[in-house]
Coordinates of C-alpha atoms in Angstrom, one line a residue:
Chain A
X1 CA 18.5 35.0 -7.1
X2 CA 18.5 32.2 -4.5
X3 CA 16.1 34.1 -2.2
X4 CA 13.9 34.7 -5.1
X5 CA 13.5 31.2 -5.8
X6 CA 12.8 30.0 -2.3
X7 CA 10.4 32.5 -1.8
X8 CA 8.7 31.7 -5.1
X9 CA 8.7 28.1 -4.3
X10 CA 7.1 28.9 -0.9
X11 CA 4.5 31.1 -2.2
X12 CA 3.4 28.5 -5.0
X13 CA 3.1 25.8 -2.3
X14 CA 1.2 28.2 -0.1
X15 CA -1.4 29.2 -2.7
X16 CA -2.1 25.7 -3.9
X17 CA -2.4 24.5 -0.3
X18 CA -4.3 27.7 0.5
X19 CA -7.0 27.2 -2.3
X20 CA -7.6 23.8 -1.7
X21 CA -7.6 24.4 2.2
X22 CA -10.5 26.6 2.2
X23 CA -12.5 23.5 0.9
X24 CA -11.3 21.2 3.4
X25 CA -12.0 23.4 6.4
X26 CA -15.4 24.2 5.2
X27 CA -16.1 20.5 4.7
X28 CA -14.5 19.6 8.0
X29 CA -12.2 17.5 6.5
X30 CA -9.0 19.2 7.8
X31 CA -7.7 15.8 9.4
X32 CA -8.2 14.0 5.8
X33 CA -5.8 16.3 4.7
X34 CA -3.5 15.5 7.1
X35 CA -4.1 11.7 6.5
X36 CA -3.4 12.1 2.4
X37 CA 0.0 14.2 3.3
X38 CA 1.1 11.2 5.4
X39 CA -0.1 8.5 3.2
X40 CA 1.1 9.8 -0.3
X41 CA 4.6 8.3 0.8
X42 CA 4.4 5.0 -0.2
X43 CA 3.1 6.3 -3.6
X44 CA 6.2 8.3 -3.6
X45 CA 8.4 5.7 -2.9
X46 CA 6.9 3.3 -5.2
X47 CA 6.5 5.6 -8.1
X48 CA 10.6 6.7 -7.5
X49 CA 11.1 2.5 -7.5
X50 CA 9.7 2.5 -10.6
X51 CA 10.5 5.5 -12.6
X52 CA 14.1 5.7 -10.9
X53 CA 13.9 9.6 -11.0
X54 CA 13.4 11.7 -8.1
X55 CA 11.1 14.5 -10.1
X56 CA 9.1 13.1 -13.0
X57 CA 5.3 13.4 -13.6
X58 CA 5.1 9.5 -12.8
X59 CA 5.8 10.3 -9.2
X60 CA 3.1 13.1 -9.2
X61 CA 0.4 10.5 -10.8
X62 CA 1.3 7.6 -8.2
X63 CA 1.2 9.5 -5.2
X64 CA -2.1 11.2 -6.4
X65 CA -3.4 8.0 -7.1
X66 CA -2.6 6.8 -3.5
X67 CA -4.3 9.7 -2.2
X68 CA -7.4 9.0 -3.9
X69 CA -6.9 5.2 -2.3
X70 CA -6.5 6.6 1.1
X71 CA -9.8 8.5 0.8
X72 CA -11.7 5.4 -0.7
X73 CA -10.4 3.1 2.1
X74 CA -11.3 6.0 4.6
X75 CA -14.7 5.9 3.4
X76 CA -14.9 2.2 3.1
X77 CA -14.1 1.6 6.9
X78 CA -16.4 4.3 8.0
X79 CA -19.4 2.8 5.9
X80 CA -18.6 -0.6 7.5
X81 CA -19.2 1.1 10.8
X82 CA -15.6 2.5 12.2
X83 CA -15.8 6.0 13.4
X84 CA -14.8 8.8 11.0
X85 CA -11.3 9.6 12.7
X86 CA -10.4 6.1 13.8
X87 CA -10.8 5.1 10.3
X88 CA -8.5 7.9 9.1
X89 CA -6.2 7.3 11.9
X90 CA -6.1 3.6 10.8
X91 CA -5.4 4.3 7.2
X92 CA -2.9 7.0 7.2
X93 CA -0.6 5.2 10.0
X94 CA -0.6 2.1 8.1
X95 CA 0.4 3.7 4.8
X96 CA 2.8 5.7 6.3
X97 CA 4.2 2.8 8.1
X98 CA 4.3 1.2 4.4
X99 CA 6.2 4.1 3.0
X100 CA 8.7 4.2 6.0
X101 CA 9.5 0.2 5.5
X102 CA 9.7 0.8 1.8
X103 CA 12.5 3.7 2.3
X104 CA 14.4 1.8 4.7
X105 CA 14.3 -1.5 2.6
X106 CA 15.4 0.4 -0.4
X107 CA 17.8 2.9 1.3
X108 CA 20.9 2.3 -0.6
X109 CA 18.9 2.5 -4.3
X110 CA 16.5 5.2 -3.1
X111 CA 17.7 8.6 -2.9
X112 CA 14.8 9.5 -0.4
X113 CA 15.7 10.8 3.0
X114 CA 13.3 10.3 5.7
X115 CA 14.2 13.8 7.5
X116 CA 13.6 15.6 4.1
X117 CA 10.2 13.7 3.8
X118 CA 9.3 15.3 7.3
X119 CA 11.2 18.6 6.9
X120 CA 11.5 19.3 3.3
X121 CA 14.5 20.9 1.7
X122 CA 13.2 24.0 0.6
X123 CA 16.7 25.9 1.0
X124 CA 18.2 23.5 -2.0
X125 CA 15.2 24.0 -4.7
X126 CA 17.7 26.3 -6.6
X127 CA 20.2 23.4 -7.0
X128 CA 17.8 21.2 -8.7
X129 CA 17.2 23.2 -12.1
X130 CA 15.4 22.0 -15.4
X131 CA 17.5 23.0 -18.4
X132 CA 16.1 22.7 -21.8
X133 CA 18.7 22.6 -24.6
X134 CA 21.2 24.3 -22.6
X135 CA 19.0 27.1 -21.4
X136 CA 18.5 27.2 -17.6
X137 CA 15.0 27.1 -17.0
X138 CA 14.8 27.5 -13.5
X139 CA 14.3 24.9 -10.4
X140 CA 11.9 22.1 -11.4
X141 CA 10.1 22.2 -8.0
X142 CA 8.9 25.7 -9.3
X143 CA 7.8 24.1 -12.8
X144 CA 6.0 21.4 -10.8
X145 CA 4.0 23.6 -8.3
X146 CA 3.3 25.9 -11.2
X147 CA 1.7 23.1 -13.0
X148 CA -0.4 22.1 -10.0
X149 CA -1.5 25.7 -9.3
X150 CA -2.9 25.8 -13.1
X151 CA -4.4 22.5 -12.7
X152 CA -6.3 23.6 -9.5
X153 CA -7.1 27.0 -10.8
X154 CA -8.3 25.4 -14.1
X155 CA -10.5 22.5 -12.2
X156 CA -11.6 25.1 -9.5
X157 CA -12.5 27.8 -12.1
X158 CA -14.3 25.3 -14.3
X159 CA -16.4 23.6 -11.6
X160 CA -16.6 26.4 -9.1
X161 CA -20.4 26.7 -8.5
X162 CA -20.4 22.7 -8.0
X163 CA -17.9 22.9 -5.4
X164 CA -19.3 25.8 -3.6
X165 CA -22.5 24.1 -3.3
X166 CA -20.7 20.7 -2.4
X167 CA -18.9 22.6 0.3
X168 CA -21.8 24.1 2.1
X169 CA -24.8 21.8 1.4
X170 CA -23.8 18.2 0.1
X171 CA -27.5 17.3 0.4
X172 CA -29.0 20.0 -1.8
X173 CA -26.3 19.4 -4.2
X174 CA -27.2 15.9 -4.5
X175 CA -30.9 16.7 -5.0
X176 CA -30.1 19.1 -7.6
X177 CA -28.2 16.1 -9.7
X178 CA -24.6 17.1 -8.8
X179 CA -22.3 13.9 -8.4
X180 CA -21.5 14.8 -5.1
X181 CA -19.1 11.7 -4.7
X182 CA -17.2 12.7 -8.0
X183 CA -16.3 16.2 -6.9
X184 CA -15.3 14.8 -3.5
X185 CA -12.8 12.7 -5.1
X186 CA -11.8 15.3 -7.5
X187 CA -11.1 17.5 -4.6
X188 CA -9.0 15.0 -2.6
X189 CA -7.0 14.1 -6.2
X190 CA -6.2 17.8 -6.1
X191 CA -5.0 17.8 -2.3
X192 CA -3.0 14.8 -3.0
X193 CA -1.5 16.4 -6.0
X194 CA -0.7 19.4 -4.0
X195 CA 0.5 17.6 -1.4
X196 CA 2.9 15.5 -3.6
X197 CA 4.5 18.8 -5.3
X198 CA 5.1 20.8 -2.1
X199 CA 6.3 17.3 -0.3
X200 CA 10.0 18.0 -1.7
X201 CA 9.9 21.7 -0.6
X202 CA 8.3 21.7 2.8
X203 CA 8.1 18.3 3.9
X204 CA 4.8 16.0 4.6
X205 CA 3.8 17.6 8.1
X206 CA 4.2 20.9 7.4
X207 CA 2.1 20.8 4.2
X208 CA -0.7 20.0 6.6
X209 CA 0.0 23.4 8.3
X210 CA -0.2 25.5 5.0
X211 CA -3.5 23.5 4.1
X212 CA -5.4 24.1 7.3
X213 CA -3.8 27.1 9.2
X214 CA -4.0 29.8 6.4
X215 CA -7.5 28.6 5.5
X216 CA -9.0 28.7 9.1
X217 CA -7.5 32.1 9.5
X218 CA -9.3 33.2 6.4
X219 CA -12.4 31.6 7.6
X220 CA -12.2 33.8 10.7
X221 CA -11.8 37.0 8.3
X222 CA -14.5 36.5 5.9
X223 CA -18.0 35.0 5.2
X224 CA -17.6 34.8 1.4
X225 CA -16.3 31.9 -0.3
X226 CA -14.5 33.7 -3.0
X227 CA -12.8 36.0 -0.7
X228 CA -11.9 33.2 1.7
X229 CA -10.0 31.7 -1.0
X230 CA -8.4 34.7 -1.9
X231 CA -7.2 35.5 1.6
X232 CA -6.3 31.8 2.6
X233 CA -3.7 32.2 -0.7
X234 CA -2.9 35.6 0.5
X235 CA -2.1 34.6 4.2
X236 CA -0.2 31.5 3.1
X237 CA 2.1 33.7 0.8
X238 CA 2.6 36.2 3.5
X239 CA 3.5 33.5 6.4
X240 CA 6.2 31.9 3.7
X241 CA 7.5 35.6 3.5
X242 CA 7.6 36.1 7.4
X243 CA 8.6 32.6 8.2
X244 CA 11.7 32.7 5.5
X245 CA 12.7 36.1 7.2
X246 CA 12.6 34.5 10.3
X247 CA 14.4 31.5 9.4
X248 CA 17.3 33.6 7.9
X249 CA 17.6 35.4 11.1
X250 CA 17.3 32.6 13.8
X251 CA 19.1 30.1 11.2
X252 CA 16.6 27.6 12.0
X253 CA 14.3 25.5 9.7
X254 CA 12.6 27.4 7.0
X255 CA 9.4 25.2 6.6
X256 CA 9.3 25.2 10.3
X257 CA 9.4 28.9 10.6
X258 CA 6.8 29.2 7.9
X259 CA 4.2 27.1 9.5
X260 CA 5.1 29.1 12.9
X261 CA 4.1 32.3 11.1
X262 CA 1.2 30.9 9.8
X263 CA 0.2 30.0 13.3
X264 CA 1.0 33.2 14.6
X265 CA -1.1 34.9 12.0
X266 CA -4.0 32.5 13.0
X267 CA -3.5 33.7 16.3
X268 CA -3.7 37.5 15.4
X269 CA -6.9 36.6 13.5
X270 CA -8.4 34.7 16.3
X271 CA -7.7 37.6 18.5
X272 CA -8.4 40.6 16.7
X273 CA -10.5 39.4 13.5
X274 CA -13.2 42.4 13.0
X275 CA -16.1 39.9 13.3
X276 CA -15.3 36.7 14.8
X277 CA -12.2 37.7 16.8
X278 CA -12.1 37.6 20.6
X279 CA -11.9 41.1 21.1
X280 CA -14.5 42.2 18.8
X281 CA -17.0 39.6 20.4
X282 CA -16.0 40.8 23.9
X283 CA -16.4 44.8 22.6
X284 CA -20.0 43.8 21.1
X285 CA -21.1 42.1 24.3
X286 CA -20.1 45.1 26.4
X287 CA -21.9 47.2 23.8
X288 CA -25.1 45.2 23.7
X289 CA -25.3 44.9 28.2
X290 CA -24.6 48.6 27.9
X291 CA -27.6 49.0 25.5
X292 CA -29.7 47.2 27.8
X293 CA -29.0 49.1 30.5
X294 CA -29.8 52.3 28.9
X295 CA -32.9 50.8 27.6
Chain B
X1 CA 15.8 -19.9 11.8
X2 CA 14.6 -21.5 14.8
X3 CA 18.2 -21.2 16.4
X4 CA 18.1 -17.6 15.3
X5 CA 14.7 -17.0 17.1
X6 CA 15.9 -18.9 20.0
X7 CA 19.2 -16.7 20.2
X8 CA 17.1 -13.4 20.0
X9 CA 14.9 -14.7 23.0
X10 CA 17.9 -15.3 25.1
X11 CA 19.9 -12.2 23.9
X12 CA 19.0 -9.7 27.2
X13 CA 19.4 -6.7 24.8
X14 CA 16.5 -8.0 22.6
X15 CA 14.5 -9.1 25.7
X16 CA 14.4 -5.4 26.9
X17 CA 13.5 -4.3 23.6
X18 CA 10.7 -6.8 23.2
X19 CA 9.3 -6.2 26.8
X20 CA 9.5 -2.4 26.0
X21 CA 7.4 -2.8 23.0
X22 CA 4.8 -5.2 24.5
X23 CA 4.4 -2.9 27.3
X24 CA 4.0 0.4 25.0
X25 CA 1.6 -1.5 23.0
X26 CA -0.4 -2.9 25.9
X27 CA -0.7 0.6 27.4
X28 CA -1.4 2.3 24.2
X29 CA -4.1 -0.2 23.3
X30 CA -5.7 0.4 26.7
X31 CA -5.8 3.9 26.7
X32 CA -6.8 4.0 22.8
X33 CA -10.2 2.2 23.7
X34 CA -11.6 5.2 25.8
X35 CA -10.3 7.7 23.2
X36 CA -12.2 5.7 20.5
X37 CA -15.1 5.6 22.4
X38 CA -15.1 9.2 23.3
X39 CA -14.6 9.4 19.2
X40 CA -11.2 11.2 19.8
X41 CA -9.2 8.9 18.1
X42 CA -7.0 11.5 16.4
X43 CA -6.5 13.5 19.5
X44 CA -3.6 10.7 20.1
X45 CA -2.0 11.9 16.4
X46 CA -2.4 15.6 17.7
X47 CA -0.7 15.2 21.2
X48 CA 2.1 13.0 19.8
X49 CA 2.9 16.0 17.5
X50 CA 2.3 18.2 20.1
X51 CA 4.8 16.5 22.4
X52 CA 8.0 17.3 20.4
X53 CA 8.3 20.9 21.4
X54 CA 8.1 20.0 24.8
X55 CA 10.5 17.2 24.6
X56 CA 13.1 19.9 22.9
X57 CA 12.3 22.3 25.5
X58 CA 12.9 19.6 28.1
X59 CA 16.3 18.8 26.4
X60 CA 17.5 22.6 25.8
X61 CA 16.9 23.3 29.4
X62 CA 18.7 20.2 30.9
X63 CA 21.0 18.9 28.3
X64 CA 19.8 15.3 29.2
X65 CA 18.0 12.8 27.6
X66 CA 16.0 11.1 30.3
X67 CA 12.7 9.8 29.8
X68 CA 11.2 11.3 33.0
X69 CA 12.3 14.8 31.8
X70 CA 10.6 14.1 28.2
X71 CA 7.6 12.9 30.2
X72 CA 7.0 16.1 31.9
X73 CA 7.9 18.4 29.0
X74 CA 5.7 16.4 26.6
X75 CA 3.2 16.4 29.5
X76 CA 3.3 20.2 29.8
X77 CA 3.1 20.8 25.9
X78 CA 0.1 18.2 25.7
X79 CA -1.9 19.9 28.0
X80 CA -1.3 23.2 26.5
X81 CA -2.2 21.7 23.3
X82 CA -5.8 20.0 24.7
X83 CA -6.3 23.6 26.0
X84 CA -5.5 25.3 22.8
X85 CA -7.9 23.1 21.0
X86 CA -10.6 23.7 23.5
X87 CA -10.3 27.8 23.1
X88 CA -10.3 27.6 19.5
X89 CA -13.2 25.4 19.3
X90 CA -15.2 27.4 22.0
X91 CA -14.2 30.8 21.2
X92 CA -14.4 30.7 17.5
X93 CA -16.5 29.3 15.0
X94 CA -13.4 26.9 13.6
X95 CA -14.5 23.2 14.2
X96 CA -12.7 20.6 16.1
X97 CA -11.0 18.8 13.0
X98 CA -9.6 22.0 11.9
X99 CA -8.5 23.0 15.3
X100 CA -6.7 19.8 15.8
X101 CA -4.9 20.5 12.4
X102 CA -3.9 23.8 13.5
X103 CA -2.6 22.9 17.0
X104 CA -0.8 19.6 15.3
X105 CA 1.0 21.5 12.6
X106 CA 2.0 24.7 14.6
X107 CA 3.6 22.8 17.4
X108 CA 4.9 20.5 15.3
X109 CA 6.3 23.3 13.3
X110 CA 7.8 24.8 16.5
X111 CA 9.1 21.6 17.3
X112 CA 11.1 21.5 14.1
X113 CA 12.4 24.8 14.7
X114 CA 13.7 23.8 18.1
X115 CA 15.0 20.9 16.6
X116 CA 17.2 22.6 14.2
X117 CA 18.4 25.2 16.8
X118 CA 19.3 22.2 18.9
X119 CA 21.3 20.7 15.9
X120 CA 23.0 24.0 15.2
X121 CA 23.8 25.0 18.7
X122 CA 26.6 23.1 20.6
X123 CA 24.6 20.9 23.0
X124 CA 26.6 17.7 23.5
X125 CA 24.9 14.8 23.6
X126 CA 22.3 15.8 21.1
X127 CA 22.8 12.7 18.7
X128 CA 19.5 10.8 18.6
X129 CA 17.1 13.3 19.4
X130 CA 15.9 13.5 15.9
X131 CA 15.5 9.8 16.3
X132 CA 12.2 10.6 18.1
X133 CA 10.6 11.4 14.7
X134 CA 10.6 7.7 13.6
X135 CA 11.7 6.1 16.9
X136 CA 14.5 3.7 17.4
X137 CA 13.7 0.8 19.5
X138 CA 17.1 -0.7 19.4
X139 CA 18.3 2.3 21.5
X140 CA 16.3 1.3 24.3
X141 CA 18.2 0.3 27.3
X142 CA 17.1 -1.7 30.6
X143 CA 16.9 1.6 32.6
X144 CA 14.3 3.0 30.1
X145 CA 12.3 -0.1 30.3
X146 CA 12.2 0.4 33.8
X147 CA 10.9 3.8 33.7
X148 CA 8.6 2.5 31.2
X149 CA 7.6 -0.3 33.4
X150 CA 6.7 2.1 36.4
X151 CA 5.0 4.7 34.2
X152 CA 2.7 2.0 32.4
X153 CA 2.2 0.2 35.8
X154 CA 0.8 3.3 37.3
X155 CA -1.3 4.2 34.0
X156 CA -2.9 0.6 34.2
X157 CA -3.3 0.6 37.9
X158 CA -5.5 4.0 37.8
X159 CA -7.3 2.9 34.9
X160 CA -8.3 -0.3 36.7
X161 CA -9.1 2.0 39.8
X162 CA -11.3 4.4 37.8
X163 CA -12.8 1.9 35.4
X164 CA -16.4 2.6 36.4
X165 CA -15.9 6.3 36.1
X166 CA -14.2 6.3 32.8
X167 CA -16.8 3.9 31.5
X168 CA -20.0 6.2 32.3
X169 CA -17.7 9.4 31.1
X170 CA -16.7 8.0 27.5
X171 CA -20.5 6.5 27.0
X172 CA -22.3 9.2 28.2
X173 CA -20.7 12.3 29.6
X174 CA -23.9 14.3 30.3
X175 CA -25.2 11.5 32.7
X176 CA -21.6 11.6 34.3
X177 CA -21.7 15.1 35.2
X178 CA -25.4 14.6 36.4
X179 CA -24.4 12.1 39.0
X180 CA -21.7 14.6 40.1
X181 CA -18.5 13.2 38.6
X182 CA -15.9 15.6 38.0
X183 CA -16.0 15.2 34.3
X184 CA -13.4 18.0 33.6
X185 CA -10.8 16.2 35.6
X186 CA -11.7 12.9 34.0
X187 CA -11.6 14.7 30.4
X188 CA -8.0 15.9 31.6
X189 CA -7.0 12.5 33.0
X190 CA -7.7 10.7 29.8
X191 CA -5.7 13.6 27.9
X192 CA -2.8 13.0 30.3
X193 CA -3.1 9.3 29.8
X194 CA -2.8 9.8 26.1
X195 CA 0.3 11.9 26.6
X196 CA 2.1 9.3 28.7
X197 CA 1.0 6.5 25.9
X198 CA 2.9 8.9 23.5
X199 CA 6.0 9.7 25.4
X200 CA 6.4 6.0 26.2
X201 CA 6.1 5.3 22.8
X202 CA 8.0 8.0 20.9
X203 CA 11.5 6.4 21.7
X204 CA 10.2 2.8 20.1
X205 CA 7.8 4.1 17.3
X206 CA 8.5 7.7 17.1
X207 CA 6.3 11.0 16.9
X208 CA 4.5 10.1 13.8
X209 CA 3.6 6.7 14.4
X210 CA 2.7 6.3 17.8
X211 CA -0.8 7.4 17.2
X212 CA -1.4 4.2 15.3
X213 CA -0.9 2.0 18.4
X214 CA -3.3 4.2 20.2
X215 CA -6.1 3.7 17.5
X216 CA -5.5 0.5 15.8
X217 CA -5.6 -1.9 18.5
X218 CA -8.9 -0.4 20.1
X219 CA -10.8 -0.2 16.5
X220 CA -9.8 -4.1 16.3
X221 CA -11.1 -4.9 19.4
X222 CA -14.3 -3.0 18.9
X223 CA -14.9 -5.6 16.0
X224 CA -14.4 -8.6 18.4
X225 CA -16.9 -7.3 21.6
X226 CA -19.7 -5.1 22.8
X227 CA -18.1 -5.1 26.5
X228 CA -16.0 -2.3 27.2
X229 CA -13.9 -4.6 29.7
X230 CA -13.3 -7.4 27.3
X231 CA -12.6 -4.5 24.9
X232 CA -9.8 -2.8 27.0
X233 CA -8.3 -6.6 27.7
X234 CA -8.3 -7.5 24.0
X235 CA -7.0 -4.0 22.8
X236 CA -3.9 -4.4 25.3
X237 CA -3.5 -8.0 24.0
X238 CA -3.7 -6.7 20.3
X239 CA -1.2 -3.8 21.2
X240 CA 1.2 -6.2 22.9
X241 CA 0.8 -8.9 20.1
X242 CA 2.1 -6.2 17.5
X243 CA 4.6 -4.7 19.4
X244 CA 6.2 -8.2 20.0
X245 CA 5.6 -9.2 16.1
X246 CA 7.4 -5.6 15.2
X247 CA 10.4 -6.3 17.4
X248 CA 10.7 -10.0 16.2
X249 CA 10.5 -9.1 12.3
X250 CA 12.9 -5.9 12.7
X251 CA 15.2 -8.1 14.4
X252 CA 15.5 -10.7 11.9
X253 CA 15.4 -8.9 8.6
X254 CA 18.3 -6.3 8.5
X255 CA 17.8 -2.3 8.1
X256 CA 13.9 -2.6 9.2
X257 CA 12.8 -0.1 11.6
X258 CA 10.8 -1.7 14.6
X259 CA 8.3 1.4 14.8
X260 CA 6.6 0.9 11.4
X261 CA 6.9 -3.0 11.7
X262 CA 4.9 -2.9 15.0
X263 CA 2.4 -0.6 13.1
X264 CA 2.1 -3.0 10.1
X265 CA 1.3 -5.7 12.7
X266 CA -1.2 -3.7 14.3
X267 CA -2.7 -3.1 11.0
X268 CA -2.5 -7.0 10.0
X269 CA -4.4 -7.6 13.3
X270 CA -7.1 -5.1 12.5
X271 CA -7.8 -6.4 9.0
X272 CA -8.1 -9.7 10.6
X273 CA -10.5 -8.5 12.8
X274 CA -12.3 -6.5 9.9
X275 CA -12.5 -10.1 8.1
X276 CA -13.4 -12.5 10.8
X277 CA -14.8 -10.4 14.0
X278 CA -18.1 -12.1 15.0
X279 CA -21.5 -10.0 14.1
X280 CA -19.4 -6.9 12.5
X281 CA -16.7 -8.8 10.6
X282 CA -17.1 -9.0 6.7
X283 CA -17.4 -12.8 6.7
X284 CA -20.0 -13.0 9.5
X285 CA -21.9 -10.0 7.8
X286 CA -22.0 -11.9 4.7
X287 CA -23.2 -15.1 6.2
X288 CA -25.8 -13.4 8.0
X289 CA -27.2 -11.8 4.9
X290 CA -27.1 -15.2 3.2
X291 CA -28.9 -16.6 5.8
X292 CA -31.6 -14.1 6.2
X293 CA -32.0 -14.2 2.1
X294 CA -32.5 -17.9 2.4
X295 CA -34.8 -17.5 5.1
X296 CA -36.8 -14.9 3.3
X297 CA -36.9 -17.3 0.2
X298 CA -38.4 -20.2 2.4
X299 CA -40.7 -18.1 3.9
X300 CA -42.0 -16.7 0.4
X301 CA -42.2 -20.2 -1.0
X302 CA -44.2 -21.4 2.1
X303 CA -46.6 -18.3 1.9
X304 CA -47.0 -19.1 -1.9
X305 CA -47.7 -22.7 -1.1
X306 CA -50.5 -21.9 1.5
X307 CA -51.9 -19.2 -0.8
X308 CA -52.1 -22.0 -3.7
X309 CA -53.6 -24.4 -1.1
X310 CA -56.1 -21.8 0.1
X311 CA -57.3 -21.1 -3.7
X312 CA -57.4 -25.0 -4.2
X313 CA -59.8 -25.5 -1.6

């Protein structure tokens, strides 16, 4: 049963991150995902200090808000002339530092551990269960992640066309009258939500791995957005399963193994993808040169 | 208060830490300038994360915590990481930002797996290795600072020696190649500088935040000047000042880690630069706009005056 809950949590994290990661990779905003996953830390700590509990929707709200603030600040500095990636670097490191200082200042009151912020504690999800009127309803993390996944699916399902156009051609989308900035912030809000819900189970830095790596793998395997999203989520789930197995065998960090498994799958796709892989390209080139010689 | 400050400055332990943090800020500020101009600021972040497996492997192989070994391990894994990013962007359609994200998170994942392996197995003397994630400046001792001093001295010396080449390479790599400069070597050299700055910073600031010291002072310095020489010196000074401020603040308040405070000091310097920088700063821009508006208004009124006069005559 413990395995089941851990795998279910991992699968939910992977699907939330995989779906959103596809858009991040397409819009060349992978590092913004990284920035958000770091800078939600002060939001989590502040929400925790105000609400006093560790798993409330207040935390989700506070951290999502901070994710939006991050994106806003990055945009602001970029417009004032700082290079894009430098403004990302300045903003997220500053916010992360604020978070670390807040955690250390309130080390006694706050039941947040910096190690857990980094690695997450997916092995402990089944201890923190949610019971309503005496009935055990399963781990809270699963409920939170399930809710996040539902929100993501609902928003993306409603505005799929708009998101798709914004991902590929923001200029055309703006010309057609789609509020590109609104969808940008909506996507970023969803990313921060996914980051926060995944935070406890896989930690701040490995969330990035699950956001970017499966989506990039899927990007190498297909040319259609719908298929890419599905593949990305699927690859994410597969890497959590492989990663958990490896972690049990090696007795190592579960979240670390999951990201390693995702990286392994990426390397496989990088080499053997039918259309964009190294092997396929080399074969195509050889066939072409042979054709040229024959003709 | 003043007594306490004075006692801080006379305490040899604090002196080492203060000196180490300033050195770190200086070095990473100088290196950060070049990576900022090459639009590779986040490379520092990526290489900082990618250094973790190298450090863990260096520890597992030797069982000792020496700065030099960590430098070698982190250097090797940093070079592998840069090659990895190069391969991914060259041989597939994945863009450089996603490639950086992939390398960053997968190397960090490997690092965390190795770290848990180290914790679960019987390595002696392993306590404190996890301190590398957030850094612990207080654990710095004289010999560490000596190593830092030698490494930073070499780094700064090489920077000064190759300043002309690095300058041309940062602004116009195509032209540099046309002149016959070994651009691939310069590229790797800059990467290696970043790795050195990261490894020097890991003990004090930690893997996660060391990128800030590479990025923030350089961006702040950019607000004050248009000349690379001035910018490098300014970034070094800003970095050193942030390191010193961080150390002093953390030694005055209980429970506050040095690394994040240094980063916050650097951010404060950055905010100040954004506000007060000449020509690019917010205040100066506001002043310029106001002056321009006034000039246009006087011009307009002058024009309408002359038109009126012309109509009258």
